Short mmCIF file of C-alpha atoms in Angstrom, two decimals:
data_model
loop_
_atom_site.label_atom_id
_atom_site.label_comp_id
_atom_site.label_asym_id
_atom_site.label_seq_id
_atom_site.Cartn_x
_atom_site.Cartn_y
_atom_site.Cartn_z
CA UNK M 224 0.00 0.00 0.00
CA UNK M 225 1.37 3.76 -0.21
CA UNK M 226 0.90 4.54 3.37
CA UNK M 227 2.55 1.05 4.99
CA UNK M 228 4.47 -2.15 3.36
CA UNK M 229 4.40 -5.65 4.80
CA UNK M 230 7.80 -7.37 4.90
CA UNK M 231 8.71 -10.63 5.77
CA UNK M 232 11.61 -11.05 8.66
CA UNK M 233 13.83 -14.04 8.85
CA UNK M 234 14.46 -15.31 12.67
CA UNK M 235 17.38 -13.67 13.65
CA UNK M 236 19.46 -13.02 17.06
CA UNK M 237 19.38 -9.26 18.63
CA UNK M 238 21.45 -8.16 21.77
CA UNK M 239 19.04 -6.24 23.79
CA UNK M 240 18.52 -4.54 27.32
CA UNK M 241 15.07 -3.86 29.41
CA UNK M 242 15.15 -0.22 30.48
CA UNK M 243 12.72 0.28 33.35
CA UNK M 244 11.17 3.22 34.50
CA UNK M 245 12.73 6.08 32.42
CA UNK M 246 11.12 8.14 29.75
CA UNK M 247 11.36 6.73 26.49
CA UNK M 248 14.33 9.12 25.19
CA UNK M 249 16.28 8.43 28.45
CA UNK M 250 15.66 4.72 27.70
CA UNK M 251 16.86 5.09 24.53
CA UNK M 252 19.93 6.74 25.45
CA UNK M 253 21.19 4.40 28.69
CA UNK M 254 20.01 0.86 26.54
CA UNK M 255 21.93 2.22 23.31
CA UNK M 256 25.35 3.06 25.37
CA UNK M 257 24.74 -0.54 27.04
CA UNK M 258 24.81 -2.07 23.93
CA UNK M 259 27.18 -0.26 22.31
CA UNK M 260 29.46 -1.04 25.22
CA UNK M 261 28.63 -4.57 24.30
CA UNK M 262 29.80 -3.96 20.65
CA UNK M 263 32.87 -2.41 22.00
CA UNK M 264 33.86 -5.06 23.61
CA UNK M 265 32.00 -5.69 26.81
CA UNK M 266 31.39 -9.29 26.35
CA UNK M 267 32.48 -12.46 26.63
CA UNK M 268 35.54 -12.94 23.80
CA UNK M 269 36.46 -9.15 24.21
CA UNK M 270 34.86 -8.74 20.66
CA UNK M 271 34.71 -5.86 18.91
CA UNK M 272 31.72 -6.37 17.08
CA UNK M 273 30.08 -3.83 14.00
CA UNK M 274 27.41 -1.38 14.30
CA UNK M 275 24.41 -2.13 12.69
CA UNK M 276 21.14 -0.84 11.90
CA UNK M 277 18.53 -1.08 12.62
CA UNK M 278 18.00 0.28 16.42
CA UNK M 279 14.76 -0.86 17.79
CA UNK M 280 13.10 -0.06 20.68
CA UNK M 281 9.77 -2.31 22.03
CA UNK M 282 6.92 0.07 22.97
CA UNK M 283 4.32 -1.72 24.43
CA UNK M 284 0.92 0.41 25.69
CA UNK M 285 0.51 1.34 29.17
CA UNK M 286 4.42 0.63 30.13
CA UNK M 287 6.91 2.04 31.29
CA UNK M 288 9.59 -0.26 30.27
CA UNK M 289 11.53 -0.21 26.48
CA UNK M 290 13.42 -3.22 25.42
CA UNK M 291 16.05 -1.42 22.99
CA UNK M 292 17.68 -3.89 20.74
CA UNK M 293 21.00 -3.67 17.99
CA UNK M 294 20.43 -6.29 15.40
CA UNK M 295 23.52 -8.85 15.52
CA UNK M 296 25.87 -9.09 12.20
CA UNK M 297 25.26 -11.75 9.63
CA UNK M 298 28.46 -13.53 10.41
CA UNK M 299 28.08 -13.48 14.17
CA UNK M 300 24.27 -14.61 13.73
CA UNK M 301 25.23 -18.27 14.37
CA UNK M 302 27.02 -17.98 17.67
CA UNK M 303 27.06 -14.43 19.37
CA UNK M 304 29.24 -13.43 22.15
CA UNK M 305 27.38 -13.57 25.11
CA UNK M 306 27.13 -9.98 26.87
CA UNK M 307 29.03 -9.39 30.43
CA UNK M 308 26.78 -7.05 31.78
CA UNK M 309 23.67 -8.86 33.09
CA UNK M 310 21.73 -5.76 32.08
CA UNK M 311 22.22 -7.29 28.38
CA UNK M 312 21.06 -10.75 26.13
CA UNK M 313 21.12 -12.11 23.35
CA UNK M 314 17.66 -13.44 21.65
CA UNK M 315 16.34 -14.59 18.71
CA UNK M 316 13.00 -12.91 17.40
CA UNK M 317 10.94 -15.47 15.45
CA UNK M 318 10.49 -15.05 11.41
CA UNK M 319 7.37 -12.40 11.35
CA UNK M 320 5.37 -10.37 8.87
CA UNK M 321 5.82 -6.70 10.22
CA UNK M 322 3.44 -3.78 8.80
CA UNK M 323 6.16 -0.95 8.52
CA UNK M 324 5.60 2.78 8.15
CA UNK M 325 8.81 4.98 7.28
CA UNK M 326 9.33 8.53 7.56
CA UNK M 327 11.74 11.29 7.59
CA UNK M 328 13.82 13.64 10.03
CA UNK M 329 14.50 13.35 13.79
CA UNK M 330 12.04 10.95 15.23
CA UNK M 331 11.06 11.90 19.05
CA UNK M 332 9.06 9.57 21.07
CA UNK M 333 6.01 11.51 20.00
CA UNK M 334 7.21 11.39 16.23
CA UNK M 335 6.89 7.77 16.72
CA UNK M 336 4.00 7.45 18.49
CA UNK M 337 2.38 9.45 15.76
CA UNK M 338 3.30 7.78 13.05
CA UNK M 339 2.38 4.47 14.98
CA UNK M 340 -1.14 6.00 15.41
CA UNK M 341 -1.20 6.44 11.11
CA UNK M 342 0.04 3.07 10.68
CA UNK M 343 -2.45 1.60 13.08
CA UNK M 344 -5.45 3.46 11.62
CA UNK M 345 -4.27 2.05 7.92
CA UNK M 346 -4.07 -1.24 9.13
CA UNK M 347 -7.54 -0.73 10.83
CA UNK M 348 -9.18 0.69 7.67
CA UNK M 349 -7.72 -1.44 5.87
CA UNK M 350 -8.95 -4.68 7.91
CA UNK M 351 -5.26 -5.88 8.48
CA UNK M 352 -4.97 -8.00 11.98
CA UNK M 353 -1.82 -6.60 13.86
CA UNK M 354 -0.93 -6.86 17.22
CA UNK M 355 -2.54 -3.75 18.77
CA UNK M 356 -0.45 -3.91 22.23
CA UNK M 357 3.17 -2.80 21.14
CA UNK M 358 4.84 -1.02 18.24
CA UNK M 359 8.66 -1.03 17.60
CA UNK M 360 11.06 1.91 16.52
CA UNK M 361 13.39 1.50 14.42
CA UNK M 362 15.75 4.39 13.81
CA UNK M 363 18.57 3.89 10.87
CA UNK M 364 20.70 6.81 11.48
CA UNK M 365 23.97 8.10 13.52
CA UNK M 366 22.45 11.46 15.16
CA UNK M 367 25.43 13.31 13.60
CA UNK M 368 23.19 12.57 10.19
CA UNK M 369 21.43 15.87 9.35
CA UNK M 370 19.74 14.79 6.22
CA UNK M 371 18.12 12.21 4.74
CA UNK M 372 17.17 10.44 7.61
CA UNK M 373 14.96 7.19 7.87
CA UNK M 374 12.74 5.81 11.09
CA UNK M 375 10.19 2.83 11.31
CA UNK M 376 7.47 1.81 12.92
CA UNK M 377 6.54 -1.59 12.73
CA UNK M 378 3.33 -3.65 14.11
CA UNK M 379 3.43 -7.46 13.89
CA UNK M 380 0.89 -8.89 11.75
CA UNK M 381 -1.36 -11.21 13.38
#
């Protein structure tokens, strides 16, 4: 459709970290340095390991905690290092149909939420079963990038 596209996602392996409690920005902020500390190095082979995009971050209505995830490299899919902070795991997210919406610029919280609310009301009008109760963000871009930029919202399809 114009407004949304439905892509299929392999399983695949994430490192990830709960933030609990924080507003969504400051979650954003403390999980990405914890797992870019991870990438660094800050795990169990001393790996330096490559930045990769997407950046997701779980939204789920009503709560107050944000599961903020780095998506692992193809070639370290099969056997990541496991993290040394405790604060930090690996998992593997299930093969999925995801209803995406993309858009432009710096994405705030409320950016996203908005553009979750769009999605959401395409999908409704549109009679597409998604799961209602969380959204992810997905942001592709170093802040330092000024133009250009591309963020995601995704809801699972049912």
């Amino acid at each position: 459709a114009k407004d949304y596209e439905l892509r299929q996602y392999e399983t695949a392996k994430w490192v990830s970290t709960v933030i609990r409690g924080e507003t969504q920005k400051e979650a954003m902020r403390q999980g990405f340095w914890k797992l870019f500390h991870y990438i660094q190095g800050k795990n169990e082979k001393e790996m330096k390991i490559d930045m990769t995009v997407p950046v997701t971050c779980l939204v789920k209505s009503g709560c107050a905690d944000f599961k903020i995830s780095f998506f692992v490299p193809f070639e370290h899919q099969d056997s990541p290092p496991l993290p040394t902070d405790t604060d930090v795991f690996v998992e593997e997210r299930k093969a999925a149909a995801i209803f995406v919406r993309s858009f432009g610029g710096f994405a705030s919280p409320e950016k996203y939420a908005e553009e979750a609310e769009v999605l959401a009301k395409h999908l409704r009008n549109r009679g597409q079963p998604f799961h209602e109760d969380f959204f992810y963000t997905a942001g592709y871009d170093s802040p330092f990038k000024l133009f250009n930029r591309h963020n995601e919202v995704w809801y699972f399809r049912k």
